[in-house]
Short mmCIF file of C-alpha atoms and ligand atoms in Angstrom, two decimals:
data_model
loop_
_atom_site.label_atom_id
_atom_site.label_comp_id
_atom_site.label_asym_id
_atom_site.label_seq_id
_atom_site.Cartn_x
_atom_site.Cartn_y
_atom_site.Cartn_z
CA MET A 1 27.82 -55.18 38.18
CA VAL A 2 28.12 -51.14 38.12
CA SER A 3 26.20 -49.32 40.45
CA ALA A 4 27.17 -45.19 40.22
CA LYS A 5 28.52 -43.20 37.78
CA GLN A 6 30.91 -41.72 39.38
CA GLY A 7 31.54 -38.65 39.51
CA ALA A 8 28.45 -37.42 37.10
CA SER A 9 27.06 -35.09 40.14
CA ARG A 10 30.68 -33.96 41.00
CA THR A 11 31.29 -32.20 36.97
CA ALA A 12 27.30 -32.13 35.45
CA ARG A 13 27.55 -33.35 32.24
CA ARG A 14 25.39 -35.00 30.68
CA PRO A 15 26.04 -37.86 29.04
CA LEU A 16 25.27 -38.26 25.43
CA VAL A 17 24.67 -42.12 23.40
CA SER A 18 24.57 -41.75 19.60
CA GLY A 19 24.45 -44.05 16.95
CA ASN A 20 26.19 -43.94 13.84
CA TRP A 21 24.47 -45.87 11.38
CA LYS A 22 27.07 -45.35 8.46
CA MET A 23 26.00 -46.21 5.56
CA HIS A 24 23.21 -48.60 6.62
CA HIS A 25 19.32 -48.34 6.33
CA ASP A 26 17.07 -46.55 3.69
CA HIS A 27 14.49 -43.94 4.80
CA ILE A 28 12.12 -46.33 4.78
CA GLU A 29 13.94 -48.59 7.24
CA ALA A 30 15.57 -45.24 8.82
CA LEU A 31 11.46 -44.80 9.73
CA HIS A 32 10.99 -48.22 10.98
CA ALA A 33 13.78 -47.98 12.96
CA VAL A 34 13.65 -43.65 14.77
CA ARG A 35 9.14 -45.30 15.07
CA ASP A 36 10.40 -48.38 17.47
CA LEU A 37 13.20 -46.52 18.95
CA GLY A 38 10.57 -43.50 20.44
CA LEU A 39 8.00 -46.57 21.12
CA ARG A 40 10.50 -47.68 23.66
CA LEU A 41 12.40 -44.41 24.93
CA LYS A 42 10.75 -42.99 27.95
CA ARG A 43 10.35 -39.69 28.82
CA GLU A 44 12.27 -40.07 32.42
CA GLU A 45 15.56 -41.78 30.49
CA ALA A 46 15.19 -39.38 27.70
CA ALA A 47 15.49 -36.17 31.10
CA LEU A 48 18.79 -38.32 32.17
CA VAL A 49 20.29 -39.15 28.86
CA ASP A 50 21.24 -36.88 25.57
CA VAL A 51 19.95 -39.28 22.62
CA SER A 52 21.10 -39.06 19.06
CA VAL A 53 21.02 -41.14 15.43
CA HIS A 54 23.21 -39.92 12.62
CA PRO A 55 21.46 -41.23 9.31
CA PRO A 56 22.86 -41.57 5.90
CA PHE A 57 22.19 -37.98 4.44
CA THR A 58 19.04 -39.05 2.76
CA ASP A 59 17.26 -40.52 5.80
CA LEU A 60 17.57 -36.76 7.36
CA ARG A 61 14.31 -34.99 6.51
CA THR A 62 12.48 -38.06 6.69
CA VAL A 63 13.96 -38.68 10.25
CA GLN A 64 13.57 -35.15 11.39
CA VAL A 65 10.09 -35.01 10.28
CA LEU A 66 9.56 -38.06 12.57
CA LEU A 67 11.08 -36.47 15.48
CA GLU A 68 9.57 -33.55 15.25
CA GLY A 69 6.36 -34.37 14.31
CA GLU A 70 6.25 -37.45 16.79
CA GLY A 71 7.84 -35.83 19.78
CA ILE A 72 10.81 -38.42 19.96
CA PRO A 73 13.30 -37.36 22.33
CA VAL A 74 15.85 -38.09 20.25
CA MET A 75 18.34 -35.36 18.67
CA LEU A 76 19.20 -35.40 14.99
CA GLY A 77 22.98 -36.01 13.68
CA ALA A 78 24.10 -36.22 10.50
CA GLN A 79 28.06 -38.40 10.13
CA HIS A 80 29.82 -35.91 8.10
CA CYS A 81 30.51 -32.40 6.16
CA HIS A 82 32.06 -30.31 4.10
CA THR A 83 34.16 -27.14 5.43
CA GLU A 84 32.12 -24.74 2.76
CA ASP A 85 28.67 -23.50 3.39
CA ALA A 86 27.94 -23.66 -0.55
CA GLY A 87 29.64 -23.80 -3.69
CA ALA A 88 31.44 -26.33 -6.66
CA PHE A 89 31.88 -29.29 -4.58
CA THR A 90 30.08 -32.48 -6.04
CA GLY A 91 28.44 -34.23 -4.14
CA GLU A 92 29.34 -33.11 -0.30
CA VAL A 93 26.86 -31.42 2.24
CA SER A 94 27.16 -28.34 2.87
CA PRO A 95 26.60 -27.86 7.56
CA ARG A 96 24.08 -24.85 6.22
CA MET A 97 22.47 -27.53 4.43
CA LEU A 98 22.32 -30.07 7.98
CA ALA A 99 21.20 -26.91 10.42
CA ARG A 100 18.20 -25.93 7.86
CA LEU A 101 17.54 -29.78 8.26
CA GLY A 102 17.33 -29.39 13.06
CA VAL A 103 20.25 -31.20 12.80
CA ARG A 104 22.31 -30.54 15.97
CA PHE A 105 25.47 -32.64 15.90
CA VAL A 106 28.15 -34.03 13.48
CA ILE A 107 30.21 -36.37 13.79
CA VAL A 108 33.68 -34.61 12.58
CA GLY A 109 36.66 -37.29 11.63
CA HIS A 110 35.74 -40.65 11.89
CA SER A 111 38.31 -42.93 11.39
CA GLU A 112 36.54 -44.25 8.50
CA ARG A 113 36.14 -40.62 6.54
CA ARG A 114 40.42 -40.53 7.71
CA ARG A 115 41.15 -43.99 6.46
CA LEU A 116 38.81 -44.56 3.21
CA PHE A 117 38.57 -40.89 2.55
CA GLY A 118 41.88 -38.82 2.93
CA MET A 119 40.54 -36.73 5.83
CA THR A 120 43.19 -35.06 7.33
CA ASP A 121 44.00 -33.15 11.23
CA GLU A 122 43.77 -29.63 9.16
CA VAL A 123 40.22 -30.54 7.19
CA VAL A 124 39.14 -32.12 10.29
CA ALA A 125 40.04 -28.60 12.13
CA ALA A 126 37.78 -26.39 9.55
CA THR A 127 35.46 -29.00 9.67
CA LEU A 128 35.02 -27.67 13.18
CA VAL A 129 35.19 -24.67 12.71
CA ALA A 130 32.38 -25.07 9.63
CA VAL A 131 29.87 -26.83 12.16
CA LEU A 132 30.86 -24.76 14.62
CA ARG A 133 29.87 -21.72 12.84
CA HIS A 134 25.79 -22.67 12.61
CA GLN A 135 26.05 -23.96 16.49
CA LEU A 136 25.89 -27.66 15.15
CA THR A 137 28.23 -29.23 17.86
CA PRO A 138 30.69 -31.80 16.83
CA ILE A 139 31.39 -34.81 18.00
CA CYS A 140 35.57 -34.91 16.86
CA CYS A 141 37.25 -38.44 16.51
CA VAL A 142 39.99 -39.42 17.72
CA GLY A 143 41.61 -42.90 18.29
CA GLU A 144 44.99 -45.08 17.20
CA SER A 145 45.73 -47.93 14.96
CA ALA A 146 46.31 -51.26 16.41
CA GLU A 147 50.29 -50.84 14.98
CA GLU A 148 50.92 -47.57 17.16
CA ARG A 149 48.44 -49.39 20.27
CA ASP A 150 51.61 -51.86 19.79
CA ALA A 151 54.15 -49.79 18.95
CA GLY A 152 53.21 -47.46 22.67
CA ARG A 153 52.37 -44.89 20.84
CA THR A 154 48.65 -44.10 21.62
CA GLU A 155 49.07 -40.72 23.64
CA ALA A 156 51.56 -39.52 20.81
CA ARG A 157 48.83 -40.07 18.20
CA LEU A 158 46.14 -39.11 20.43
CA GLU A 159 47.80 -36.35 20.87
CA ALA A 160 48.63 -35.23 17.01
CA GLN A 161 45.12 -35.57 16.23
CA LEU A 162 43.72 -33.68 19.11
CA ARG A 163 45.82 -30.71 18.74
CA GLY A 164 45.77 -30.85 14.77
CA ALA A 165 41.52 -30.52 14.93
CA LEU A 166 41.55 -28.13 17.87
CA ALA A 167 43.61 -25.19 16.61
CA GLY A 168 42.28 -22.48 16.52
CA LEU A 169 39.15 -22.80 18.97
CA SER A 170 38.37 -20.62 21.42
CA PRO A 171 37.92 -21.82 25.36
CA GLU A 172 34.14 -21.33 25.32
CA GLN A 173 33.93 -23.39 21.90
CA LEU A 174 36.35 -26.53 23.41
CA GLY A 175 34.15 -26.68 25.57
CA SER A 176 31.01 -27.31 24.09
CA LEU A 177 33.10 -30.02 21.81
CA VAL A 178 32.13 -33.83 22.21
CA LEU A 179 35.18 -35.72 21.45
CA ALA A 180 34.83 -39.41 20.88
CA TYR A 181 37.63 -41.26 21.57
CA GLU A 182 37.58 -44.70 18.61
CA PRO A 183 40.13 -47.28 19.11
CA ILE A 184 40.22 -48.29 15.41
CA TRP A 185 41.23 -51.66 16.41
CA ALA A 186 37.97 -51.70 18.79
CA ILE A 187 36.07 -50.50 15.67
CA GLY A 188 33.27 -52.87 14.26
CA THR A 189 35.37 -55.78 15.77
CA GLY A 190 33.78 -56.81 18.74
CA ARG A 191 37.03 -56.46 20.82
CA ALA A 192 36.17 -53.30 22.57
CA ALA A 193 38.81 -51.02 24.78
CA THR A 194 38.37 -52.44 28.80
CA PRO A 195 37.50 -49.96 30.76
CA VAL A 196 40.60 -48.72 32.18
CA ASP A 197 42.13 -48.16 28.93
CA ALA A 198 39.46 -46.17 27.60
CA GLN A 199 39.67 -44.51 30.75
CA ASP A 200 43.31 -43.52 30.43
CA ALA A 201 42.89 -41.83 27.18
CA ALA A 202 40.16 -39.56 27.90
CA GLY A 203 41.21 -38.89 30.52
CA PHE A 204 44.76 -37.92 28.96
CA LEU A 205 42.18 -35.94 25.85
CA ARG A 206 40.74 -34.30 28.81
CA GLY A 207 44.28 -33.21 30.16
CA ILE A 208 45.41 -32.24 26.53
CA VAL A 209 41.52 -29.63 25.94
CA GLY A 210 42.44 -28.18 29.55
CA GLU A 211 46.27 -26.76 28.89
CA ILE A 212 45.25 -25.55 25.51
CA GLY A 213 41.59 -24.28 26.53
CA GLY A 214 42.34 -24.67 30.37
CA ALA A 215 40.12 -26.14 33.24
CA GLU A 216 36.83 -25.00 32.17
CA ALA A 217 37.36 -26.01 29.42
CA ALA A 218 38.24 -29.28 30.66
CA ARG A 219 35.62 -29.72 32.80
CA SER A 220 32.76 -28.74 30.04
CA VAL A 221 33.87 -31.32 27.04
CA ARG A 222 31.82 -34.24 26.84
CA ILE A 223 34.22 -36.91 25.78
CA GLN A 224 32.73 -40.14 24.64
CA TYR A 225 34.00 -43.57 23.99
CA GLY A 226 33.25 -45.40 20.96
CA GLY A 227 34.04 -49.41 19.50
CA SER A 228 32.59 -52.45 19.86
CA VAL A 229 29.59 -51.07 22.58
CA THR A 230 27.31 -53.04 23.67
CA ALA A 231 24.57 -53.47 26.17
CA GLU A 232 26.51 -55.94 28.32
CA ASN A 233 29.80 -53.52 28.31
CA ALA A 234 28.23 -50.14 28.46
CA ALA A 235 27.50 -49.50 31.99
CA GLU A 236 31.26 -50.37 32.75
CA LEU A 237 32.54 -47.63 30.66
CA LEU A 238 30.61 -45.33 31.24
CA ALA A 239 31.40 -45.87 35.15
CA GLU A 240 34.21 -43.98 34.11
CA PRO A 241 35.19 -40.33 35.41
CA ASP A 242 35.83 -39.31 32.32
CA ILE A 243 33.64 -41.06 30.00
CA ASP A 244 30.80 -39.22 29.42
CA GLY A 245 28.92 -41.25 26.53
CA LEU A 246 29.38 -43.82 23.61
CA LEU A 247 29.61 -43.79 20.36
CA VAL A 248 27.60 -46.72 18.99
CA GLY A 249 27.80 -48.05 15.28
CA GLY A 250 26.70 -51.94 14.92
CA ALA A 251 24.63 -52.03 17.95
CA SER A 252 22.45 -48.77 17.00
CA LEU A 253 20.78 -50.09 14.00
CA GLN A 254 18.33 -52.31 15.65
CA ALA A 255 16.32 -50.14 18.37
CA ALA A 256 15.70 -52.79 20.63
CA SER A 257 20.16 -52.88 20.88
CA PHE A 258 20.26 -49.45 20.93
CA HIS A 259 17.94 -49.07 23.67
CA ASP A 260 19.63 -51.44 25.81
CA ILE A 261 22.79 -49.49 25.63
CA ILE A 262 20.94 -45.87 26.49
CA ARG A 263 19.15 -48.04 29.51
CA ALA A 264 22.47 -49.54 30.33
CA VAL A 265 23.57 -45.31 30.37
CA VAL A 266 20.52 -44.28 32.61
CA ALA A 267 20.59 -46.86 35.25
CA CYS A 268 24.28 -45.64 35.58
CA TYR A 269 23.21 -42.04 36.26
CA ARG A 270 19.94 -43.33 38.20
CA SER A 271 22.12 -44.99 41.07
CA ASP A 272 24.54 -41.95 40.76
CA ALA A 273 21.58 -39.85 41.57
CA ALA A 274 19.86 -42.12 44.08
C1 LIG B 1 31.61 -46.20 15.03
O1 LIG B 1 30.73 -46.78 13.95
O2 LIG B 1 32.26 -45.01 15.68
C2 LIG B 1 32.07 -47.58 15.48
C3 LIG B 1 32.18 -47.10 17.09
O3 LIG B 1 31.20 -48.72 16.09
P1 LIG B 1 30.88 -50.15 16.52
O4 LIG B 1 30.22 -49.59 17.35
O5 LIG B 1 30.54 -51.14 15.02
O6 LIG B 1 32.91 -51.05 16.66
#
């Protein structure tokens, strides 16, 4: 049983728990899921932990109206966007459109976008700039494959992805980011990274942010872990000093399991404050 979030009071980084719904839930199902989450999530919990949900584009307006109309303390997120604000880009959605919908967070460079849709480090970098241009917060995903891990190339891969993505950002912008360490082999497999491995990676990423943007940026940047997070492993991951939140896929689709994860995170921070 993990009792405290070591370092939380030292760093004052607010935890962020984000639900990436991927291509699940139409807008009616989204309505039910968010309403259910709103009934479970207590004000005291939301006071301690930032929570975001990232539905498919077709659900965003419905979820926005629900969150605002009922005052549900959950922030709206998107899963991806284009680099331009408007133009002849059939099938794409712009960061400006997301900002107009009240979106606060945008996942950028998820491994599924990189692997299935050819998103390169250069496009990830341009998307971060575009998202920041609209005062949205990017959740920039990095992570190694199973082959890279087995070959002992985890750090080299993370460093290449991170330096590629962050090129051109100011220290202030770096400090405002959310990074998500998502080992590809852990996503949707039921095999989460151990807390020690997740901490090693998160600490390594924070060190690189420090090298690029200085100590203040490194202190401020929030780092999530993602990959088969459940209510059972959430607390031990969050207890690690460089892990400030969780990016949750499958377990975020049902309000009950997502809320159980949020509760586990709240318990870590509450016992630290005690
Ligand atoms: C994800 O989609 O980013 C993810 C971490 O998925 P899961 O929690 O299902 O592994």
